[in-house]
Each structure stands twice: as structure tokens, then as C-alpha cells.
C-alpha positions as a Python dict, from the first residue, in 0.01 Angstrom:
ca = {
    (1, 'X'): (0, 0, 0),
    (2, 'X'): (-123, -372, 241),
    (3, 'X'): (53, -606, 113),
    (4, 'X'): (-190, -880, 99),
    (5, 'X'): (-378, -560, -227),
    (6, 'X'): (-59, -585, -338),
    (7, 'X'): (-93, -936, -353),
    (8, 'X'): (-447, -929, -538),
    (9, 'X'): (-301, -644, -750),
    (10, 'X'): (-34, -790, -919),
    (11, 'X'): (-233, -1084, -981),
    (12, 'X'): (-522, -891, -1105),
    (13, 'X'): (-359, -649, -1298),
    (14, 'X'): (-117, -872, -1435),
    (15, 'X'): (-50, -909, -1816),
    (16, 'X'): (53, -1267, -1792),
    (17, 'X'): (-315, -1357, -1753),
    (18, 'X'): (-261, -1514, -1324),
    (19, 'X'): (-608, -1509, -1259),
    (20, 'X'): (-641, -1828, -1538),
    (21, 'X'): (-465, -1986, -1302),
    (22, 'X'): (-589, -1866, -992),
    (23, 'X'): (-919, -2104, -933),
    (24, 'X'): (-628, -2449, -977),
    (25, 'X'): (-425, -2289, -727),
    (26, 'X'): (-721, -2195, -485),
    (27, 'X'): (-831, -2574, -528),
    (28, 'X'): (-641, -2728, -532),
    (29, 'X'): (-414, -2552, -206),
    (30, 'X'): (-808, -2561, 19),
    (31, 'X'): (-604, -2808, 262),
    (32, 'X'): (-333, -2640, 303),
    (33, 'X'): (-529, -2370, 323),
    (34, 'X'): (-785, -2504, 613),
    (35, 'X'): (-555, -2583, 755),
    (36, 'X'): (-302, -2292, 834),
    (37, 'X'): (-616, -2086, 889),
    (38, 'X'): (-772, -2251, 1113),
    (39, 'X'): (-483, -2269, 1312),
    (40, 'X'): (-418, -1921, 1314),
    (41, 'X'): (-759, -1838, 1390),
    (42, 'X'): (-702, -2110, 1671),
    (43, 'X'): (-398, -1905, 1840),
    (44, 'X'): (-540, -1532, 1777),
    (45, 'X'): (-851, -1625, 2009),
    (46, 'X'): (-580, -1782, 2258),
    (47, 'X'): (-402, -1502, 2296),
    (48, 'X'): (-529, -1106, 2383),
    (49, 'X'): (-179, -990, 2287),
    (50, 'X'): (161, -1037, 2107),
    (51, 'X'): (415, -1223, 2390),
    (52, 'X'): (683, -1515, 2374),
    (53, 'X'): (409, -1736, 2442),
    (54, 'X'): (241, -1705, 2154),
    (55, 'X'): (572, -1658, 1911),
    (56, 'X'): (663, -2013, 2066),
    (57, 'X'): (310, -2129, 1900),
    (58, 'X'): (308, -1949, 1635),
    (59, 'X'): (677, -2141, 1570),
    (60, 'X'): (494, -2491, 1624),
    (61, 'X'): (247, -2388, 1402),
    (62, 'X'): (498, -2264, 1114),
    (63, 'X'): (726, -2568, 1151),
    (64, 'X'): (390, -2858, 1128),
    (65, 'X'): (346, -2699, 822),
    (66, 'X'): (721, -2816, 660),
    (67, 'X'): (840, -2527, 659),
    (68, 'X'): (1223, -2615, 773),
    (69, 'X'): (1276, -2497, 1144),
    (70, 'X'): (1648, -2234, 1063),
    (71, 'X'): (1312, -2039, 729),
    (72, 'X'): (1084, -2066, 1072),
    (73, 'X'): (1360, -1880, 1236),
    (74, 'X'): (1395, -1643, 991),
    (75, 'X'): (1020, -1580, 1018),
    (76, 'X'): (1057, -1521, 1421),
    (77, 'X'): (1359, -1297, 1436),
    (78, 'X'): (1131, -1053, 1129),
    (79, 'X'): (805, -1048, 1308),
    (80, 'X'): (984, -996, 1626),
    (81, 'X'): (1156, -689, 1524),
    (82, 'X'): (824, -532, 1279),
    (83, 'X'): (553, -599, 1593),
    (84, 'X'): (814, -389, 1837),
    (85, 'X'): (896, -134, 1569),
    (86, 'X'): (546, -67, 1485),
    (87, 'X'): (462, -121, 1869),
    (88, 'X'): (218, -358, 1735),
    (89, 'X'): (45, -606, 2010),
    (90, 'X'): (-278, -665, 1896),
    (91, 'X'): (-245, -1077, 1710),
    (92, 'X'): (-545, -1035, 1454),
    (93, 'X'): (-309, -814, 1274),
    (94, 'X'): (-8, -1064, 1265),
    (95, 'X'): (-145, -1296, 968),
    (96, 'X'): (-52, -1010, 689),
    (97, 'X'): (323, -982, 801),
    (98, 'X'): (372, -1337, 891),
    (99, 'X'): (298, -1343, 459),
    (100, 'X'): (472, -1081, 402),
    (101, 'X'): (792, -1149, 582),
    (102, 'X'): (736, -1537, 414),
    (103, 'X'): (709, -1433, 109),
    (104, 'X'): (1035, -1139, 118),
    (105, 'X'): (1301, -1377, 240),
    (106, 'X'): (1191, -1650, -33),
    (107, 'X'): (1191, -1341, -252),
    (108, 'X'): (1515, -1232, -136),
    (109, 'X'): (1747, -1540, -74),
    (110, 'X'): (1808, -1535, -412),
    (111, 'X'): (1707, -1517, -785),
    (112, 'X'): (1340, -1680, -828),
    (113, 'X'): (1313, -1886, -1167),
    (114, 'X'): (998, -2049, -1257),
    (115, 'X'): (1045, -2083, -1630),
    (116, 'X'): (1128, -2409, -1814),
    (117, 'X'): (1429, -2338, -2000),
    (118, 'X'): (1331, -2358, -2325),
    (119, 'X'): (1445, -2273, -2687),
    (120, 'X'): (1290, -2285, -3007),
    (121, 'X'): (1645, -2336, -3240),
    (122, 'X'): (1757, -2645, -3089),
    (123, 'X'): (1633, -2967, -2920),
    (124, 'X'): (1581, -2937, -2593),
    (125, 'X'): (1693, -3185, -2351),
    (126, 'X'): (1466, -3213, -1990),
    (127, 'X'): (1658, -3452, -1696),
    (128, 'X'): (1370, -3604, -1511),
    (129, 'X'): (1470, -3740, -1153),
    (130, 'X'): (1214, -3876, -850),
    (131, 'X'): (1166, -4178, -647),
    (132, 'X'): (945, -4423, -741),
    (133, 'X'): (596, -4305, -644),
    (134, 'X'): (664, -3948, -689),
    (135, 'X'): (415, -3839, -1020),
    (136, 'X'): (705, -3882, -1181),
    (137, 'X'): (525, -4037, -1458),
    (138, 'X'): (247, -3850, -1435),
    (139, 'X'): (445, -3514, -1456),
    (140, 'X'): (681, -3602, -1734),
    (141, 'X'): (260, -3709, -1895),
    (142, 'X'): (139, -3355, -1806),
    (143, 'X'): (462, -3188, -1998),
    (144, 'X'): (473, -3367, -2299),
    (145, 'X'): (71, -3297, -2332),
    (146, 'X'): (132, -2915, -2279),
    (147, 'X'): (419, -2908, -2546),
    (148, 'X'): (287, -3093, -2793),
    (149, 'X'): (-64, -2894, -2814),
    (150, 'X'): (184, -2619, -2841),
    (151, 'X'): (227, -2782, -3168),
    (152, 'X'): (612, -2875, -3071),
    (153, 'X'): (766, -3241, -3153),
    (154, 'X'): (805, -3431, -2842),
    (155, 'X'): (973, -3747, -2725),
    (156, 'X'): (945, -3947, -2424),
    (157, 'X'): (1276, -4169, -2336),
    (158, 'X'): (1188, -4428, -2142),
    (159, 'X'): (1512, -4487, -1915),
    (160, 'X'): (1413, -4687, -1591),
    (161, 'X'): (1513, -5009, -1669),
    (162, 'X'): (1444, -5115, -1327),
    (163, 'X'): (1055, -5071, -1339),
    (164, 'X'): (906, -5225, -1686),
    (165, 'X'): (553, -5098, -1512),
    (166, 'X'): (701, -4742, -1562),
    (167, 'X'): (757, -4840, -1910),
    (168, 'X'): (462, -4950, -2016),
    (169, 'X'): (299, -4649, -1799),
    (170, 'X'): (502, -4382, -2037),
    (171, 'X'): (377, -4558, -2292),
    (172, 'X'): (12, -4558, -2267),
    (173, 'X'): (78, -4211, -2191),
    (174, 'X'): (301, -4076, -2474),
    (175, 'X'): (32, -4216, -2714),
    (176, 'X'): (-269, -4075, -2601),
    (177, 'X'): (-18, -3802, -2574),
    (178, 'X'): (25, -3774, -2930),
    (179, 'X'): (456, -3834, -2815),
    (180, 'X'): (696, -4044, -2978),
    (181, 'X'): (872, -4286, -2760),
    (182, 'X'): (1128, -4458, -2684),
    (183, 'X'): (1202, -4740, -2443),
    (184, 'X'): (1414, -5090, -2342),
    (185, 'X'): (1479, -5327, -2596),
    (186, 'X'): (1419, -5671, -2500),
    (187, 'X'): (1704, -5772, -2159),
    (188, 'X'): (1863, -5375, -2207),
    (189, 'X'): (1950, -5323, -1858),
    (190, 'X'): (2137, -4975, -1884),
    (191, 'X'): (2028, -4667, -1909),
    (192, 'X'): (2298, -4549, -2115),
    (193, 'X'): (2210, -4723, -2395),
    (194, 'X'): (1831, -4606, -2340),
    (195, 'X'): (1938, -4241, -2392),
    (196, 'X'): (2170, -4305, -2661),
    (197, 'X'): (1947, -4485, -2902),
    (198, 'X'): (1684, -4174, -2752),
    (199, 'X'): (1850, -3878, -2891),
    (200, 'X'): (1992, -4009, -3139),
    (201, 'X'): (1657, -4077, -3310),
    (202, 'X'): (1618, -3700, -3118),
    (203, 'X'): (1850, -3604, -3360),
    (204, 'X'): (1765, -3738, -3679),
    (205, 'X'): (1370, -3670, -3617),
    (206, 'X'): (1463, -3308, -3523),
    (207, 'X'): (1246, -3366, -3219),
    (208, 'X'): (1174, -3024, -3039),
    (209, 'X'): (1107, -3147, -2705),
    (210, 'X'): (1293, -3464, -2533),
    (211, 'X'): (1209, -3606, -2126),
    (212, 'X'): (1453, -3785, -2012),
    (213, 'X'): (1265, -4037, -1770),
    (214, 'X'): (1543, -4168, -1474),
    (215, 'X'): (1492, -4479, -1177),
    (216, 'X'): (1459, -4309, -947),
    (217, 'X'): (1664, -4524, -613),
    (218, 'X'): (1765, -4406, -358),
    (219, 'X'): (1896, -4787, -193),
    (220, 'X'): (2185, -4761, -362),
    (221, 'X'): (2313, -4355, -377),
    (222, 'X'): (2617, -4493, -513),
    (223, 'X'): (2452, -4687, -814),
    (224, 'X'): (2236, -4364, -862),
    (225, 'X'): (2486, -4068, -895),
    (226, 'X'): (2668, -4304, -1167),
    (227, 'X'): (2358, -4376, -1346),
    (228, 'X'): (2264, -3963, -1330),
    (229, 'X'): (2686, -3877, -1418),
    (230, 'X'): (2704, -4138, -1754),
    (231, 'X'): (2346, -3993, -1838),
    (232, 'X'): (2474, -3686, -1829),
    (233, 'X'): (2779, -3751, -2031),
    (234, 'X'): (2599, -3908, -2250),
    (235, 'X'): (2324, -3629, -2366),
    (236, 'X'): (2683, -3387, -2319),
    (237, 'X'): (2779, -3579, -2631),
    (238, 'X'): (2495, -3572, -2817),
    (239, 'X'): (2381, -3251, -2749),
    (240, 'X'): (2632, -3026, -2629),
    (241, 'X'): (2421, -2793, -2395),
    (242, 'X'): (2207, -3037, -2283),
    (243, 'X'): (2021, -3159, -2045),
    (244, 'X'): (1894, -2812, -2070),
    (245, 'X'): (1677, -2863, -1753),
    (246, 'X'): (1700, -3068, -1485),
    (247, 'X'): (1422, -3120, -1267),
    (248, 'X'): (1346, -3347, -963),
    (249, 'X'): (991, -3509, -896),
    (250, 'X'): (855, -3439, -515),
    (251, 'X'): (537, -3576, -358),
    (252, 'X'): (404, -3298, -105),
    (253, 'X'): (274, -3550, 59),
    (254, 'X'): (599, -3644, 191),
    (255, 'X'): (745, -3332, 382),
    (256, 'X'): (1093, -3313, 553),
    (257, 'X'): (1126, -3670, 365),
    (258, 'X'): (1084, -3545, 70),
    (259, 'X'): (1350, -3286, 106),
    (260, 'X'): (1601, -3511, 251),
    (261, 'X'): (1570, -3750, -38),
    (262, 'X'): (1661, -3444, -225),
    (263, 'X'): (1936, -3386, -111),
    (264, 'X'): (2074, -3735, -208),
    (265, 'X'): (1939, -3621, -570),
    (266, 'X'): (2141, -3298, -557),
    (267, 'X'): (2425, -3483, -483),
    (268, 'X'): (2445, -3739, -790),
    (269, 'X'): (2343, -3450, -1000),
    (270, 'X'): (2276, -3079, -1086),
    (271, 'X'): (1922, -3022, -1025),
    (272, 'X'): (1801, -2672, -1239),
    (273, 'X'): (1424, -2718, -1039),
    (274, 'X'): (1225, -2874, -837),
    (275, 'X'): (889, -3081, -944),
    (276, 'X'): (624, -3051, -664),
    (277, 'X'): (357, -3325, -707),
    (278, 'X'): (-4, -3411, -520),
    (279, 'X'): (12, -3037, -285),
    (280, 'X'): (-406, -3142, -381),
    (281, 'X'): (-334, -3391, -109),
    (282, 'X'): (-123, -3276, 171),
    (283, 'X'): (-234, -2981, 419),
    (284, 'X'): (130, -2859, 454),
    (285, 'X'): (203, -2604, 174),
    (286, 'X'): (510, -2467, 377),
    (287, 'X'): (716, -2759, 234),
    (288, 'X'): (787, -2503, -87),
    (289, 'X'): (967, -2302, 143),
    (290, 'X'): (1183, -2605, 286),
    (291, 'X'): (1254, -2655, -63),
    (292, 'X'): (1394, -2302, -80),
    (293, 'X'): (1600, -2312, 222),
    (294, 'X'): (1713, -2660, 243),
    (295, 'X'): (1806, -2678, -99),
    (296, 'X'): (1750, -2290, -229),
    (297, 'X'): (1624, -2504, -523),
    (298, 'X'): (1295, -2257, -675),
    (299, 'X'): (1018, -2479, -765),
    (300, 'X'): (966, -2484, -1090),
    (301, 'X'): (595, -2699, -1078),
    (302, 'X'): (341, -2723, -928),
    (303, 'X'): (57, -3076, -896),
    (304, 'X'): (-280, -2890, -810),
    (305, 'X'): (-483, -3218, -926),
    (306, 'X'): (-524, -3474, -1127),
    (307, 'X'): (-594, -3334, -1456),
    (308, 'X'): (-363, -3270, -1713),
    (309, 'X'): (-355, -2918, -1703),
    (310, 'X'): (-337, -2907, -1323),
    (311, 'X'): (17, -2934, -1308),
    (312, 'X'): (104, -2550, -1317),
    (313, 'X'): (407, -2278, -1350),
    (314, 'X'): (452, -2182, -1023),
    (315, 'X'): (392, -1894, -899),
    (316, 'X'): (472, -1727, -541),
    (317, 'X'): (169, -1497, -619),
    (318, 'X'): (-123, -1778, -664),
    (319, 'X'): (-1, -1949, -368),
    (320, 'X'): (60, -1693, -157),
    (321, 'X'): (-344, -1598, -239),
    (322, 'X'): (-474, -1898, -220),
    (323, 'X'): (-288, -1982, 164),
    (324, 'X'): (-516, -1690, 265),
    (325, 'X'): (-815, -1663, 27),
    (326, 'X'): (-1069, -1638, 318),
    (327, 'X'): (-980, -1420, 554),
    (328, 'X'): (-1224, -1146, 715),
    (329, 'X'): (-1148, -833, 498),
    (330, 'X'): (-861, -889, 252),
    (331, 'X'): (-898, -1008, -42),
    (332, 'X'): (-1243, -759, -140),
    (333, 'X'): (-1298, -752, -539),
}
């Protein structure tokens, strides 16, 4: 069975109802899909056979799609081995092999865990980090809404004491989605004290989920590390096994710069997963592979649009399908 047919079968034969999220992936990744397919089509049109020049241009296409050079090098080497082994020289036959290798390399590097660590018998605590403008506030709101709709008691702790606007936005969103909120009191500048009060409230009110918003300043890496370390210590004192998720929000449109920002945050606090926002706004979907390659952290949620339901669990099958949908004869349903 071909790779594309396997992906199709995993989606349309899935008991997990992957089909329900398929339209969101296809719509949200339309820019990346059109860009990638157009570049591959032009490459195949230009070359009548697979040779070193073909691979050089393919390498450039993949790097320009925001895939890290190291990951691209691994893909190219795997492709060359495959082409030699099967004696393939027709460029039109290589697209499926490219996606197969990308999928396999991504999956094989480590366990891909996209599930959020939520349990019913405890107060679940999510620490959420990210630079200003990354979509952190909106992501927190969408996560809160999801769990409120599931009947959970959700608390948002607005611990970004340096941005009054962020606190105001979270307060508005909390009211809209039906979540509780703990925010800084007048002249309260210490994020740790806000988190302390918030967790006391969560324990008293027996909340199911606590979402902690943190400051997104990168200008002073030392302060960032100290602040996040203090917040983590307070969480562990109040909720001994917390935080249960430490999620980093990255704006997909920032490309490699976003990955560089992530490297700074990983030095400040352990990161359990990535929320990759604004995927609908970029034509370079390769950042998904760069994050895995450079940080070895799984993308757990992807922002595929501005709607409240457009923050979706990351699914590699759906991602590959959406990026390649439209290739002639690949997905006949």
C-alpha cells in the first residue's frame, strides 16, 4: 500500500473521528499547501530526471519552507538512498517519497505525544509561556472555552503583571467563555504572588483546570528564568505534581525566529508541548518539523484560524493530508 493511501485509510477509517477535523486542517493550511505544491510542481516541470541539481533545488525549497537545515539534510539523504535502491529517475514519482520520509523521520525521532495531560481526580495546572503577540492570550481563551464546554471548572490566572492590556483581554475572554479569573490587584507587580493567590482560590473552589498566563519578555533572559523558576516553585508547593503541562506558544509566521525564541524559553523552564498559532497565516508549514528537530518537543495544538474552535490538537496524519491534498490521483475518495 502506498504512503498516501495509508494516510487516507488512517484518517477515513479512524475510530477517533479524524474526519471531523479534516476540513479545518485543509482550510487552515491552504497557504502552505499551495506554496509547497506549486514549488514541487515547478521543480518537476524543470527537471526531466532526478540528479544532483534536482536535489540541490529540492533542498532549497524545503529550507525556504522553514524546515531546519539539519532535518532537510536528513530528508535529502534518505531520499537519495530510496531513489538509488528503487532505481527511480522520474521527478514526478518523488513527491510521495518526500512526504513519507518527512513523516517517518518526524515520528521516529521520539515518542510523539500530542495529548494534553488532564485527569479528572486533581486540579490540573497548565503554565503557558510565549512572547507578546504570539497569540498566547487567545490560545488561553480557546483552551478555557473547550474545557468549560466539557463541564469543567476553569480558572485563568493572569500573571503577566507587566501588561495591563493582557490582563484586561483575559478578563473579557474569561467572562465570555464562562471561566473564573484571578488577576493582579492594584500595584501588584510580582507574578508569583498572583499565582499564589490564584492557586489558593483554585484549591478552595475545587477547580478542574488552572491556566496560568506568564509574561513574554525576552529582553532580559535572566529575569525571565528567575520569574518562571519562582512560579514553578510556587506551583509545586501548592499542587505537588504540577504543573501538569508547560506549554509554549509560538507564532508560526515568525518561522526560524520563533524557534530561536523557543530555545530561550526551554532554558528558562521545562516545556512539555508547543502551541503553534497562526498556521493559517503562513505559507511555510515546515516549522512543525523544525520544532521537532531542534527542540525535540511535540507540537500539541495548532491554530488553524481565528474561530474559537480553530485551535486543534496537532495530528501528523491530518497535517500531511492537508499539505498534499490536490496532488493528482493521490487522494481519490
